[in-house]
mmCIF file of C-alpha atoms in Angstrom:
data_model
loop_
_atom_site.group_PDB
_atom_site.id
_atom_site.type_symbol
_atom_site.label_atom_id
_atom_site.label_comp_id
_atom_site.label_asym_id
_atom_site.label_seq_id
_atom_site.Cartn_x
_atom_site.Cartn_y
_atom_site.Cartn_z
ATOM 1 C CA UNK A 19 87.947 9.441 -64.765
ATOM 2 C CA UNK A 20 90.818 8.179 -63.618
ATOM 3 C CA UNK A 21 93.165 9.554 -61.279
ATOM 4 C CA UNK A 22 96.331 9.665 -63.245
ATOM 5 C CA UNK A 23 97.153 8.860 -66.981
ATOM 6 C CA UNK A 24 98.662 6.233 -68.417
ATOM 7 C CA UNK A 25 102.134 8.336 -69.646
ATOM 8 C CA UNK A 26 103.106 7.887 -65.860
ATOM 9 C CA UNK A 27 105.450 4.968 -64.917
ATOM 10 C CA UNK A 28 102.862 1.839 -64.458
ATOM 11 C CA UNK A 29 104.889 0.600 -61.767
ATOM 12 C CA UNK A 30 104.909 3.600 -59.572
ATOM 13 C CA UNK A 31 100.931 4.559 -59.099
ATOM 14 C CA UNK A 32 99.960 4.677 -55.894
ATOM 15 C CA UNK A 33 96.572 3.107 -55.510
ATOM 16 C CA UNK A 34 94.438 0.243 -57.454
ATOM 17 C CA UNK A 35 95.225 -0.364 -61.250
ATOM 18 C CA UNK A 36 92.744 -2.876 -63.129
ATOM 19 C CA UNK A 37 94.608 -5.080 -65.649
ATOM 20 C CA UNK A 38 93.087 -6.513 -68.334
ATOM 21 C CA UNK A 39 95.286 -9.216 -68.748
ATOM 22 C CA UNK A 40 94.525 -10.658 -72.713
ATOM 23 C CA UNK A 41 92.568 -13.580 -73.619
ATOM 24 C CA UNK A 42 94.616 -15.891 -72.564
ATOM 25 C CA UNK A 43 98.402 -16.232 -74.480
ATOM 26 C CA UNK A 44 100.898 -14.136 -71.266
ATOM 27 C CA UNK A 45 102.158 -12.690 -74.489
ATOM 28 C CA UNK A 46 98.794 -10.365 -75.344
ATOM 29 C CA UNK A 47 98.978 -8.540 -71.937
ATOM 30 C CA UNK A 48 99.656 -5.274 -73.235
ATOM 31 C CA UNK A 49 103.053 -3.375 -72.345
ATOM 32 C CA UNK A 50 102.100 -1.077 -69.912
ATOM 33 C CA UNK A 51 99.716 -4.146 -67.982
ATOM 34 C CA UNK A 52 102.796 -5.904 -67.208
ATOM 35 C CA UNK A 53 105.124 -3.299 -66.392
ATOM 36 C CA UNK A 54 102.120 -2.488 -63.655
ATOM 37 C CA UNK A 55 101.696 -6.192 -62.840
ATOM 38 C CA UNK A 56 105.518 -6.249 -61.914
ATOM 39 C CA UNK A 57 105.825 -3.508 -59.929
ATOM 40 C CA UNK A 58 102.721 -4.421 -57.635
ATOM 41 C CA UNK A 59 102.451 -5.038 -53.832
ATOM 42 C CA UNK A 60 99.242 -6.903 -54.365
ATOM 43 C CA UNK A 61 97.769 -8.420 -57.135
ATOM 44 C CA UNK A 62 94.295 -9.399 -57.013
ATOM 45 C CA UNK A 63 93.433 -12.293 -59.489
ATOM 46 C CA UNK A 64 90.822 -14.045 -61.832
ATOM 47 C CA UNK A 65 90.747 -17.464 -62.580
ATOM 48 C CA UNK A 66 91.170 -16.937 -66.012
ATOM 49 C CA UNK A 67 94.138 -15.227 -66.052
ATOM 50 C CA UNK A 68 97.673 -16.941 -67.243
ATOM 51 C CA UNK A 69 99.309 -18.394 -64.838
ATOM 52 C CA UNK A 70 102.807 -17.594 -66.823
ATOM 53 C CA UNK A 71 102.076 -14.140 -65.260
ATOM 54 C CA UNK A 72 101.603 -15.170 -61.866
ATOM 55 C CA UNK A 73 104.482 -17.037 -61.834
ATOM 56 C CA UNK A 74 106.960 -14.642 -63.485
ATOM 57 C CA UNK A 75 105.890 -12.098 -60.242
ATOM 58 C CA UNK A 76 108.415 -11.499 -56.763
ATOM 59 C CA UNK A 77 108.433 -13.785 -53.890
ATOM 60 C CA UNK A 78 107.102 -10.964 -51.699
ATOM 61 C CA UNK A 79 103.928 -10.056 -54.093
ATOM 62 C CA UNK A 80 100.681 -10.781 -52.375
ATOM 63 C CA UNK A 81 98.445 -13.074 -54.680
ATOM 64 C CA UNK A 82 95.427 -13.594 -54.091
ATOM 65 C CA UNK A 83 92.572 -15.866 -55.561
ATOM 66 C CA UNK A 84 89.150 -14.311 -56.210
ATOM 67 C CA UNK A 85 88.677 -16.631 -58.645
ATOM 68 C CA UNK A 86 84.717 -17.469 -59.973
ATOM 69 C CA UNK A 87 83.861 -20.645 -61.244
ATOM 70 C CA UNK A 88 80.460 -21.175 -63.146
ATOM 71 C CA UNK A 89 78.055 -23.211 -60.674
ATOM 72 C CA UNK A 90 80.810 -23.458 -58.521
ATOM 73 C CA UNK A 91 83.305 -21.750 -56.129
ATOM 74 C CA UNK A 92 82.228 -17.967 -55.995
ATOM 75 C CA UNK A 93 83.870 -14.907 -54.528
ATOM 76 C CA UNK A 94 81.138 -12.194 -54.026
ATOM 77 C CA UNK A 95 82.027 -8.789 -55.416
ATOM 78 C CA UNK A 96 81.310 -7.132 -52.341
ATOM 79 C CA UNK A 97 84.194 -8.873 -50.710
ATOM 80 C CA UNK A 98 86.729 -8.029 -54.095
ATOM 81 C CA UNK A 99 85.594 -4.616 -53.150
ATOM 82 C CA UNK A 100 86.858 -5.216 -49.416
ATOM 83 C CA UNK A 101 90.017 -6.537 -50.221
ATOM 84 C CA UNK A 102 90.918 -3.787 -53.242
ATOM 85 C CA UNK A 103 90.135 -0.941 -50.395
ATOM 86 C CA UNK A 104 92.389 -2.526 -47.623
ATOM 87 C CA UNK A 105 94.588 -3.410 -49.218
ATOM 88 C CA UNK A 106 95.087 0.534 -50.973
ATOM 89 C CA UNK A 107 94.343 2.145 -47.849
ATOM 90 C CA UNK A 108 97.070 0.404 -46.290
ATOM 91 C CA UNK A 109 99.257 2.109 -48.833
ATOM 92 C CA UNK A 110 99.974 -1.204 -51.364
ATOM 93 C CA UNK A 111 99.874 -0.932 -54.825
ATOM 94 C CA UNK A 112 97.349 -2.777 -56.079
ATOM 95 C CA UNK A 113 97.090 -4.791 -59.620
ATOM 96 C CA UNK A 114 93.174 -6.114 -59.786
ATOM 97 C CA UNK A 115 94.104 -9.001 -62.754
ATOM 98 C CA UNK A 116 91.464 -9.787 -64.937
ATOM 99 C CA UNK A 117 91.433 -12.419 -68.274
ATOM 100 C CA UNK A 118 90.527 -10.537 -71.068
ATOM 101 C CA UNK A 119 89.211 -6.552 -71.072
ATOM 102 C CA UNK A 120 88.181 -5.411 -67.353
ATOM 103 C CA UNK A 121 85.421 -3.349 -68.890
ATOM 104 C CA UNK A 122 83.513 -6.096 -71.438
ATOM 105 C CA UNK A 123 81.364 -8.330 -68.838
ATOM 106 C CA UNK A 124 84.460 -8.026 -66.157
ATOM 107 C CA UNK A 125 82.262 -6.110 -63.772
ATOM 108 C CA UNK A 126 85.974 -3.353 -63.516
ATOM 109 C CA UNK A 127 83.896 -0.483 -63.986
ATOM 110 C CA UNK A 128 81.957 -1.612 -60.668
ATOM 111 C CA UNK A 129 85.173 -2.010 -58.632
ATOM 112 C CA UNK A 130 86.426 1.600 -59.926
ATOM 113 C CA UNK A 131 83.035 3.358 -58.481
ATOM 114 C CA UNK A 132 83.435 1.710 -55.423
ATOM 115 C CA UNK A 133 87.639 2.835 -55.127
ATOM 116 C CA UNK A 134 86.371 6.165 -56.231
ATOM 117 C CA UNK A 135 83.546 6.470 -53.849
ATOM 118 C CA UNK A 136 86.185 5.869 -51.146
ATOM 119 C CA UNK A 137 88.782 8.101 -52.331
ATOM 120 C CA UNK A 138 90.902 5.322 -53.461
ATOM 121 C CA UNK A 139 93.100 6.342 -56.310
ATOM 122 C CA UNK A 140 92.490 3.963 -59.173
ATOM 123 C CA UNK A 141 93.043 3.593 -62.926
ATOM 124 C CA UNK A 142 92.294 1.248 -65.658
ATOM 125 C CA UNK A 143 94.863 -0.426 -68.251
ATOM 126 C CA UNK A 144 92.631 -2.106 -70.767
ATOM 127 C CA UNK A 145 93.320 -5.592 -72.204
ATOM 128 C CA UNK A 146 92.732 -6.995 -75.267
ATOM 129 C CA UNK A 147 88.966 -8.175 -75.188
ATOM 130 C CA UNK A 148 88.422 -11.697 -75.964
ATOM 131 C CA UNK A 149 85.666 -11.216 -77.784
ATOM 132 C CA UNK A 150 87.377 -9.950 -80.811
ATOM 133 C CA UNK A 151 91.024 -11.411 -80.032
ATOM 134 C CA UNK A 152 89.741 -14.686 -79.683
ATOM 135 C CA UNK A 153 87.746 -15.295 -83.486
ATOM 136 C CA UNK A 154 90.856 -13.179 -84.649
ATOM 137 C CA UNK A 155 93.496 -15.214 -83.422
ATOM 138 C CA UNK A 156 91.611 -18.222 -84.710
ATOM 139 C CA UNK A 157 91.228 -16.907 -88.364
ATOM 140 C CA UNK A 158 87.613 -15.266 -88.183
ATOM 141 C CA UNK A 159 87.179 -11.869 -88.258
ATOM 142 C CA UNK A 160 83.910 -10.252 -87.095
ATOM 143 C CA UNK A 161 83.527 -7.722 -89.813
ATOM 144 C CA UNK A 162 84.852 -8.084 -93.432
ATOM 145 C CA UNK A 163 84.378 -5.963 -96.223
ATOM 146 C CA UNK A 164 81.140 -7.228 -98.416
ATOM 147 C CA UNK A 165 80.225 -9.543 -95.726
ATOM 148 C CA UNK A 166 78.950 -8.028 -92.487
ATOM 149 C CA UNK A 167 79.394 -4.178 -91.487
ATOM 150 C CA UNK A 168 78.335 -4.580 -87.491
ATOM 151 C CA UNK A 169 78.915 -7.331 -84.727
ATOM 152 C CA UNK A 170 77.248 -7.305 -81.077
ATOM 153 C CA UNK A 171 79.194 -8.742 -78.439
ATOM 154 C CA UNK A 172 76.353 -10.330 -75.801
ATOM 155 C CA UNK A 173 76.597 -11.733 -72.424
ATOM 156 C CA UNK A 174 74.577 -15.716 -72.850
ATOM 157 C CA UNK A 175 75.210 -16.049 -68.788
ATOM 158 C CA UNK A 176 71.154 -15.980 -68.519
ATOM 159 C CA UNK A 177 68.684 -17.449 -71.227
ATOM 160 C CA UNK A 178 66.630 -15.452 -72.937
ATOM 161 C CA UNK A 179 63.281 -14.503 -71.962
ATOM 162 C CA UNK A 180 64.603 -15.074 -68.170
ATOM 163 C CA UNK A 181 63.775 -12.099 -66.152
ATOM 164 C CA UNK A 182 67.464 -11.136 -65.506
ATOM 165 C CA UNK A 183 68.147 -10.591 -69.425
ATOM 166 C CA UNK A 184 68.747 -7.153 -70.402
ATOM 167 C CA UNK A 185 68.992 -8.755 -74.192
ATOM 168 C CA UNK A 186 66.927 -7.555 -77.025
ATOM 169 C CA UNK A 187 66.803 -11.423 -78.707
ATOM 170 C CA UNK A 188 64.517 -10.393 -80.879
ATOM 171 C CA UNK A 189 66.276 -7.629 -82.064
ATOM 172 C CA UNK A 190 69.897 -9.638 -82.585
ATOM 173 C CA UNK A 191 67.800 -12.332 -84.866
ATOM 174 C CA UNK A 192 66.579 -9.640 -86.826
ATOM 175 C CA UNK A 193 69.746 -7.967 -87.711
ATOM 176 C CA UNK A 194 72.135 -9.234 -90.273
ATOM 177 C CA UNK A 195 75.101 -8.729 -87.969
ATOM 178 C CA UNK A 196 77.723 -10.547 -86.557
ATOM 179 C CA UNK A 197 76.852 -12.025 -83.240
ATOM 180 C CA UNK A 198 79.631 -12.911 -80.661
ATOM 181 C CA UNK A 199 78.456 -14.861 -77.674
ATOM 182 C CA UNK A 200 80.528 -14.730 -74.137
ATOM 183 C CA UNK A 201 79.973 -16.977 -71.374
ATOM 184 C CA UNK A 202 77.208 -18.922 -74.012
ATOM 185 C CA UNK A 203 78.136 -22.450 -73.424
ATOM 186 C CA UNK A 204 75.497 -23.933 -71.295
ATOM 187 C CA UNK A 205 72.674 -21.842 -72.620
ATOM 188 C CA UNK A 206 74.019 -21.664 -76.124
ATOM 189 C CA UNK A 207 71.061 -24.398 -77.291
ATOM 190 C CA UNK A 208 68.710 -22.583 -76.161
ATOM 191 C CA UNK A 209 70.214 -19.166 -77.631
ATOM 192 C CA UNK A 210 70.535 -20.723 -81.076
ATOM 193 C CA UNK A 211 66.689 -21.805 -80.923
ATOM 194 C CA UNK A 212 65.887 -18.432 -79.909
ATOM 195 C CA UNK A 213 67.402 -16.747 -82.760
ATOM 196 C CA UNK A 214 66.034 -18.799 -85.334
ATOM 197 C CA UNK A 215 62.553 -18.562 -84.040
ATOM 198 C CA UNK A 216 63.544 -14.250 -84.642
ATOM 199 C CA UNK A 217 64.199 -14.936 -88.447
ATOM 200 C CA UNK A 218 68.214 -16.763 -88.785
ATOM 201 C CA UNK A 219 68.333 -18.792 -91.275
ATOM 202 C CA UNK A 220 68.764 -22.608 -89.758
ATOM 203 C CA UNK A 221 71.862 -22.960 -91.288
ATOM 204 C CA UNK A 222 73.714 -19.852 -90.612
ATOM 205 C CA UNK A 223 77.268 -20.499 -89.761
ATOM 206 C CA UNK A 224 78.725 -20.506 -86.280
ATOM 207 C CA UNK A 225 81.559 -21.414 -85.123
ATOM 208 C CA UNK A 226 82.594 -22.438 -81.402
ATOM 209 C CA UNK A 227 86.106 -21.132 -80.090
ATOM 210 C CA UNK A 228 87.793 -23.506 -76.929
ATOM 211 C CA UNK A 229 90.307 -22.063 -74.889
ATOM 212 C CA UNK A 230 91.394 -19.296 -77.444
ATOM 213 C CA UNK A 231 94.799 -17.932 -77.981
ATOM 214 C CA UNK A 232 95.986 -20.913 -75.852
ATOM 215 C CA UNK A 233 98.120 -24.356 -76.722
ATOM 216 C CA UNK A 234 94.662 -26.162 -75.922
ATOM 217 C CA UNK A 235 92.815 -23.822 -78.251
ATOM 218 C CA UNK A 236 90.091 -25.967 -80.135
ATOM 219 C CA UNK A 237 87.542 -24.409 -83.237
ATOM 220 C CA UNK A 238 84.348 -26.634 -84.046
ATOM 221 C CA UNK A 239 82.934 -25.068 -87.064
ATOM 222 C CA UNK A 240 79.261 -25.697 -86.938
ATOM 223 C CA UNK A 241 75.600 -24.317 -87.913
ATOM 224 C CA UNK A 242 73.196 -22.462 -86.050
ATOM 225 C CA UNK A 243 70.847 -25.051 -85.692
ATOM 226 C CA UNK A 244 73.206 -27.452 -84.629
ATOM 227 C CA UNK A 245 75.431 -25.200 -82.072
ATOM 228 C CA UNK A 246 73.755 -27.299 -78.913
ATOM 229 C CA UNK A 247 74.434 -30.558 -80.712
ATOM 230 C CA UNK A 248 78.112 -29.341 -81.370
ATOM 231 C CA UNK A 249 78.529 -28.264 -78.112
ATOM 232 C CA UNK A 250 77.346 -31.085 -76.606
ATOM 233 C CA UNK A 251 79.025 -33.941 -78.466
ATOM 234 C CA UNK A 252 82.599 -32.262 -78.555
ATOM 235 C CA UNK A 253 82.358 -31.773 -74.936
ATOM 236 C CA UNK A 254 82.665 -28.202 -74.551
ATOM 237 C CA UNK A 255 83.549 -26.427 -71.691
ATOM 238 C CA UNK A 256 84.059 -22.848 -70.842
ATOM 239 C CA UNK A 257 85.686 -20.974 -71.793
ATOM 240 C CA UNK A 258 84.664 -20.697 -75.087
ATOM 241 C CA UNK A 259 83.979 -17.483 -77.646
ATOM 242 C CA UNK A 260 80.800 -18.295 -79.960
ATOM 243 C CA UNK A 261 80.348 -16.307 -83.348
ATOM 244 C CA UNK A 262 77.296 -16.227 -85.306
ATOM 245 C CA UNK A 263 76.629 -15.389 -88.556
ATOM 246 C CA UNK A 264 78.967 -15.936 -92.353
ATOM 247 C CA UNK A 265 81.576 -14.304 -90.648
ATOM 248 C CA UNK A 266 82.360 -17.863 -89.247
ATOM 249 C CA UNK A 267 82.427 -19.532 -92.251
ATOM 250 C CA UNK A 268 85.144 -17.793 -93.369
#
């Protein structure tokens, strides 16, 4: 558990706070996130993040860039670890910034055993999760009355079937829920084939969310069978929220 609670001042814990910073908009970081993200030493940040945030901090903060890019530049989480812990132990407060919710595919809860295991104080403000935000703020919701009465949020970062894939595919093509796919967009073809080969319907709605909650923020209303197509001939790029089932036609 954490070390202190949240009815503290933010800005005056002494240790490592993880800040989920919203889904994109610097509006949707929650209250106490910023007042924690102002009064930091350090701040520790995510590529995702808004940059509104960064920019609005002192001229003393230290920022720094652990920033992961898909195929690309890539900041092992052993060495996030290093800097959270040196940076605490030398007595800084410590703001680890993360886009969306820390704890929904944000690896936070892996960062607060480590701080724990150390003896680093450290607590968690959570963020709003883009994988509800997101189809919200762009006029789907993931449950409605009459509709749909469950939604599973999944990680696409691996295929199905690969050996790294803790998914139950089969399963999620069975059920009659709402699916929300994170980090989907280059295996999203392959995702879509998968669940129609479990029993959804070919033409089952989906709908493909760019760059939600910001000015850039794009929605391609599509079909199931058709998601890779879609994807592929409106250029997507991550990030990008994916919802599946009549949720999305909405």
């Amino acid at each position: 558990m954490p070390d202190q609670a949240l009815c503290l001042d933010p800005a005056s814990f002494a240790g490592v706070t993880l800040v989920g910073a919203g889904p994109g908009d610097p509006d949707l970081i929650t209250i106490a996130g910023l007042k924690a993200l102002l009064g930091a030493d350090v701040v520790v940040t995510d590529r995702l993040v808004p940059h509104e945030l960064l920019a609005g901090l002192a001229p003393d903060v230290e920022l720094i860039d652990v920033a992961k890019f898909p195929r690309s530049r890539f900041t092992a989480q052993k060495d996030i670890n290093a800097v959270l812990l040196d940076r605490a132990r030398a007595g800084k407060r410590v703001v680890r910034l993360k886009g969306g919710d820390s704890h929904v595919f944000g690896r936070g809860f892996e960062e607060v055993l480590h701080l724990q295991q150390a003896g680093v104080p450290v607590r968690v403000i959570p963020g709003l999760s883009s994988s509800i935000s997101v189809p919200a703020l762009a006029g789907i919701p993931v449950t409605h009355r009459g509709v749909v009465h469950d939604f599973t949020v999944v990680s696409g970062h691996v295929p199905p079937r690969h050996p790294d894939s803790l998914v139950n595919w089969d399963a999620l093509a069975a059920s009659r829920g709402t699916i929300v796919l994170m980090m989907a967009v280059h295996n999203a073809a392959v995702i879509a084939q998968t669940l129609i080969d479990g029993g959804r319907h070919t033409g089952q709605p989906a709908a493909i969310v760019v760059d939600g909650s910001m000015a850039s923020e794009r929605v391609i209303r599509t079909t199931l069978s058709q998601l890779g197509e879609s994807i592929d001939n409106e250029e997507v790029q991550p990030p990008a929220i994916i919802v599946v089932g009549d949720v999305a036609a909405l």
